[in-house]
Short mmCIF file of C-alpha atoms in Angstrom, two decimals:
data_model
loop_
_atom_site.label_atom_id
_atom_site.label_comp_id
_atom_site.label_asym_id
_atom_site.label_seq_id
_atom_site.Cartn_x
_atom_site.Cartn_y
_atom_site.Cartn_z
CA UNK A 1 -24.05 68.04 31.08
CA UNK A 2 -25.06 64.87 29.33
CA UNK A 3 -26.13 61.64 30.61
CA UNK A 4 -23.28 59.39 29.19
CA UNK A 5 -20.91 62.50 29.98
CA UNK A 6 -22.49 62.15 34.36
CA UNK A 7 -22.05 58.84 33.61
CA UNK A 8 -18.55 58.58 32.50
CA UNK A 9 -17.44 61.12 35.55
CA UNK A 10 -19.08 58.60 38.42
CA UNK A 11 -17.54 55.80 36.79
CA UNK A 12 -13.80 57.38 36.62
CA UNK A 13 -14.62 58.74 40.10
CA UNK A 14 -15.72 54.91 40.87
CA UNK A 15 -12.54 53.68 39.96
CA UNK A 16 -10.22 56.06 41.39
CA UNK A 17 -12.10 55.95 44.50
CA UNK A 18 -11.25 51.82 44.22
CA UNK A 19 -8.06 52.56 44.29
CA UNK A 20 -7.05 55.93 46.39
CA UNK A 21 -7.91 55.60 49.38
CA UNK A 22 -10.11 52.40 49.43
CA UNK A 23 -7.67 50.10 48.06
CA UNK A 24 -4.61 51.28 49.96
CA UNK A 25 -6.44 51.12 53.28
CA UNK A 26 -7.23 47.95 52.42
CA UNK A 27 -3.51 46.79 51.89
CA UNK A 28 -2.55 49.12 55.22
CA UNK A 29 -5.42 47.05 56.88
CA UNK A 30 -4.25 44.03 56.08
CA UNK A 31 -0.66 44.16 57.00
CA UNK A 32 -1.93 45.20 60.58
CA UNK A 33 -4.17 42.37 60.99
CA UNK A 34 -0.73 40.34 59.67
CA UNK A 35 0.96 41.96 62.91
CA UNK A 36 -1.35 38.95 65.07
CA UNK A 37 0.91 36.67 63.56
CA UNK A 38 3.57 37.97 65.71
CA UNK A 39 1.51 37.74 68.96
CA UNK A 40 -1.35 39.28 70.45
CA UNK A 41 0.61 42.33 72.29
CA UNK A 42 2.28 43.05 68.81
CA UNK A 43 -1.30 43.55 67.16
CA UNK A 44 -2.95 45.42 69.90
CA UNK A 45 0.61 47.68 69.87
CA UNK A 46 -0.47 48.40 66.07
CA UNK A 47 -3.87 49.27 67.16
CA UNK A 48 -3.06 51.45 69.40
CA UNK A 49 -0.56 53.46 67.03
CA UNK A 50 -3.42 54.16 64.89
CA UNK A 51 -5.69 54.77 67.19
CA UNK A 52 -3.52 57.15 68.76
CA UNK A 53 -2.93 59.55 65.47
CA UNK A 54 -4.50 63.06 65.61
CA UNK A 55 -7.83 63.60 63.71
CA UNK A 56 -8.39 60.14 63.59
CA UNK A 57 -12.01 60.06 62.97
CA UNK A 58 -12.07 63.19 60.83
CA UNK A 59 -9.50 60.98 58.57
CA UNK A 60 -11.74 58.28 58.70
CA UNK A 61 -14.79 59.84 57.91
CA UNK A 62 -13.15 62.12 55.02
CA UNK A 63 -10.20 59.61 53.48
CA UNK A 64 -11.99 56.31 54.46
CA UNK A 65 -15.93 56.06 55.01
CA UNK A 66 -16.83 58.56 52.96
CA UNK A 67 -14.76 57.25 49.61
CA UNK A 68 -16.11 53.20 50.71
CA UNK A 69 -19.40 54.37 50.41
CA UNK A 70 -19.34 56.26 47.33
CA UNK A 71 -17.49 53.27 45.71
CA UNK A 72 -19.54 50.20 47.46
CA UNK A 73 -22.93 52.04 46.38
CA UNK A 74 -22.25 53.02 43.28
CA UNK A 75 -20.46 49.80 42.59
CA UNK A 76 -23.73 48.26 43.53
CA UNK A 77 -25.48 49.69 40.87
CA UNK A 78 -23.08 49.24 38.76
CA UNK A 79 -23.28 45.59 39.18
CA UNK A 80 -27.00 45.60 39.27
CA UNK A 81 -27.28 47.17 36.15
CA UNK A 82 -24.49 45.67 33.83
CA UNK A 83 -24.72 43.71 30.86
CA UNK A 84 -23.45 39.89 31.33
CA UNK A 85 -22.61 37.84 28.16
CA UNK A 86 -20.25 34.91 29.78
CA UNK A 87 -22.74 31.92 28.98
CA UNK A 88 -23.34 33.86 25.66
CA UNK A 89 -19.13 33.99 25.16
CA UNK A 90 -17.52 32.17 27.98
CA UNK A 91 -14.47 34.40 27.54
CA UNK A 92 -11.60 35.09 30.06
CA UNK A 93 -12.34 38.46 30.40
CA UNK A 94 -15.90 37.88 29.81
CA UNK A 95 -15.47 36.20 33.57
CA UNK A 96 -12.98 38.37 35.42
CA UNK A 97 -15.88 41.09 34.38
CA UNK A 98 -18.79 39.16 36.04
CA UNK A 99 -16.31 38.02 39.15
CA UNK A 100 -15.92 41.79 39.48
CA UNK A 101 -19.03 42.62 40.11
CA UNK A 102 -19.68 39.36 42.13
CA UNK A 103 -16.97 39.86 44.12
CA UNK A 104 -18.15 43.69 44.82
CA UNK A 105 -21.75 42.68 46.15
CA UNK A 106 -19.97 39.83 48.53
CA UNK A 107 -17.13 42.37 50.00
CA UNK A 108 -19.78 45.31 50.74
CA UNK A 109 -21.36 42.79 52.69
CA UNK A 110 -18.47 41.83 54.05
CA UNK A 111 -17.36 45.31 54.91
CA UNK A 112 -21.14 45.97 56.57
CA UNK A 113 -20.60 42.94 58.60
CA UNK A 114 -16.81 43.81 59.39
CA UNK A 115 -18.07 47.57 60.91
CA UNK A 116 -20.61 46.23 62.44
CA UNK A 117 -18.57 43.60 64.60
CA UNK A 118 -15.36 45.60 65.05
CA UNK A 119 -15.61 49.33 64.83
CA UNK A 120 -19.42 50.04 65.34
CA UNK A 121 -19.40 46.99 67.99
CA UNK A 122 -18.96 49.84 71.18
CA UNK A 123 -15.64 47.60 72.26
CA UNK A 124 -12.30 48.80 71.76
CA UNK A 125 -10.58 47.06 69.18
CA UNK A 126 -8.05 44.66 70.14
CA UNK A 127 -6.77 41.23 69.78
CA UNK A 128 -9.45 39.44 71.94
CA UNK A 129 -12.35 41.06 70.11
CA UNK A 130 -11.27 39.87 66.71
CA UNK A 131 -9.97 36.19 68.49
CA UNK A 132 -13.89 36.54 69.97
CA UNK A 133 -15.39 36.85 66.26
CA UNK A 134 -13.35 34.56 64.40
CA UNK A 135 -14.00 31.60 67.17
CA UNK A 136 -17.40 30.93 65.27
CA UNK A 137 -16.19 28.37 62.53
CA UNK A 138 -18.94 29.87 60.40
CA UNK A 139 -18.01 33.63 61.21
CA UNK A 140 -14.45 32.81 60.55
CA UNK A 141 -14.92 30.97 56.82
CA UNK A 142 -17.44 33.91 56.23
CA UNK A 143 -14.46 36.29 57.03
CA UNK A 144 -11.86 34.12 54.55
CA UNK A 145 -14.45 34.02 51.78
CA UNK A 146 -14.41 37.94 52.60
CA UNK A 147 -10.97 38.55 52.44
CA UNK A 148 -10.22 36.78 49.75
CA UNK A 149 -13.18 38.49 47.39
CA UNK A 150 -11.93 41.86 48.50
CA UNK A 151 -8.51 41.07 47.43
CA UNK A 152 -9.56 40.01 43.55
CA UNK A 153 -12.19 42.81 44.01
CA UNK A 154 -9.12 45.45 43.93
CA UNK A 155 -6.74 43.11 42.27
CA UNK A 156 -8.82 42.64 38.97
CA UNK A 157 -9.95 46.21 39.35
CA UNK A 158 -6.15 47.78 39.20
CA UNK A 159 -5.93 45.79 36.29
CA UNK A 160 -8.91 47.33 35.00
CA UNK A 161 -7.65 50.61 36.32
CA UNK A 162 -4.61 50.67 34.47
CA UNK A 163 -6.64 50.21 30.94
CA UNK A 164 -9.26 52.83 31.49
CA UNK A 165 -6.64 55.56 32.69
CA UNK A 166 -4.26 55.07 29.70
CA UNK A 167 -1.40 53.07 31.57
CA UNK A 168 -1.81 49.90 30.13
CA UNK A 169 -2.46 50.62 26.32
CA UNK A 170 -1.70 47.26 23.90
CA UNK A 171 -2.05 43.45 24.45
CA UNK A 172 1.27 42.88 25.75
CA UNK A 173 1.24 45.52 28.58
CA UNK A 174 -2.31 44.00 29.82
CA UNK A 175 -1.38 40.41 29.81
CA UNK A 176 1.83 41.09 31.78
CA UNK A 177 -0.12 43.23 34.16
CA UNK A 178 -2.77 40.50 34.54
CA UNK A 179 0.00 38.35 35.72
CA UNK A 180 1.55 41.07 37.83
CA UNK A 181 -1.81 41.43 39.50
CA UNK A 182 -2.24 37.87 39.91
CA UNK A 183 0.41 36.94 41.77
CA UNK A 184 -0.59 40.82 43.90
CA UNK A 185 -3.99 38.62 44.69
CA UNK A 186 -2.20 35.44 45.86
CA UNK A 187 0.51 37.55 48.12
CA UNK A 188 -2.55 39.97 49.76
CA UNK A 189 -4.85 36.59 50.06
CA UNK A 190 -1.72 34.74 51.96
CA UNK A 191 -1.46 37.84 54.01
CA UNK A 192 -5.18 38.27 55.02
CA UNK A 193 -5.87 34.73 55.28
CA UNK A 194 -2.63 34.20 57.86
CA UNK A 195 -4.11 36.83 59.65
CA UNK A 196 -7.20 35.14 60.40
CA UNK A 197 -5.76 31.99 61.31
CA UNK A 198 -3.20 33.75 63.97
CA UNK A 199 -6.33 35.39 65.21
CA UNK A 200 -7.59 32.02 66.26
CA UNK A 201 -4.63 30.68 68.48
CA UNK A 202 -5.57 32.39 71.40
CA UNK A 203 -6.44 35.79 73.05
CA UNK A 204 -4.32 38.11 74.74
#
C-alpha cells in the first residue's frame, strides 16, 4: 500500500473517529453535566445511571478512550504538519481550517486536564468534585474556553465531515450546512457553558 493511499485511510479513519463515538459522547456528556442545572441530587442521579451500566469500563476503554486517542494524536499531527495560507488568503474557510486545528491542540489539552481531575482523580465522580474544580476562577474560565473549543472542534469538523464523505456535494448544500452547524455550536456551547455555571452554585 502507498503512502498517500495509508494516508488517506488514517485521515477517513480520523474523521469518522471525530464523529462516532467521540463526538456523540461528547454531546451525551454534555447533556449530563446540563442535568446540574436541575440540582445537585439530579446530576449525581445521572452519574450514577452510568456508572451503574454493565461493562462499563470495557465500553469505555473500547467505544471511548481508545477512539479519543486515536483521533486527539493523530489530529495532533495533523495539525502539526498542515499547510496554513490564511495571512497568504485571509479566506473564510481559509480560517475555519486553521481554527480546526487550533481548536484540536486546545481541547486535547483540555480533555488531558478533564481525566486527570475527574476520572483519573481516585474520587468518585459527583456533584461536589466538579463544584470543587470549577471553584478556582482560573480552573473554571480554563474549563469554558475548553468547552467551547471542543464544541467548534466537532461542529466545524461535521461540516467538514459531510464534504469529505459525499453528503454535502455543491455550494448550496455546504453553505446551508455551515449555518446548520453554526447554530449546532451556539446550542452545545449554551448547554456546556450552563453547565459550568450551575456547577458553581453550591455542592451537594
Amino acid at each position: 500500500m502507498s503512502q498517500d493511499k495509508r494516508e488517506f485511510i488514517f485521515r477517513r479513519l480520523h474523521t469518522l473517529a471525530g464523529v462516532v463515538p467521540v463526538g456523540l459522547f461528547l454531546i451525551e456528556h454534555l447533556f449530563t453535566n446540563a442535568s446540574a442545572i436541575n440540582g445537585p441530587q439530579a446530576f449525581n442521579d445521572a452519574v450514577a445511571f452510568i456508572q451503574n451500566l454493565p461493562f462499563l469500563t470495557l465500553i469505555e476503554f473500547i467505544f471511548i478512550f481508545i477512539p479519543l486517542l486515536y483521533h486527539g494524536v493523530y489530529g495532533l499531527y495533523v495539525a502539526f504538519t498542515s499547510g496554513y495560507n490564511v495571512g497568504r488568503y485571509g479566506w473564510f474557510r481559509n480560517w475555519m481550517f486553521v481554527l480546526q486545528r487550533v481548536t484540536g491542540v486546545i481541547t486535547f489539552i483540555f480533555i488531558v486536564f478533564h481525566l486527570w481531575t475527574t476520572r483519573f482523580s481516585g474520587n468518585a465522580p459527583s456533584f461536589d468534585l466538579v463544584h470543587r474544580i470549577v471553584a478556582n476562577p482560573v480552573t473554571f474560565w480554563f474549563m469554558v474556553i475548553g468547552v467551547v473549543a471542543a464544541v467548534f472542534h466537532l461542529s466545524n469538523g461535521l461540516w467538514s465531515f459531510c464534504i469529505h464523505w459525499g453528503i454535502t456535494v455543491g455550494p448550496r448544500s455546504q453553505r446551508v450546512f455551515a449555518y446548520v452547524f453554526g447554530v449546532f455550536f451556539l446550542v452545545l456551547s449554551y448547554v456546556g457553558i450552563s453547565a459550568l455555571v450551575a456547577f458553581t452554585h453550591g455542592a451537594a
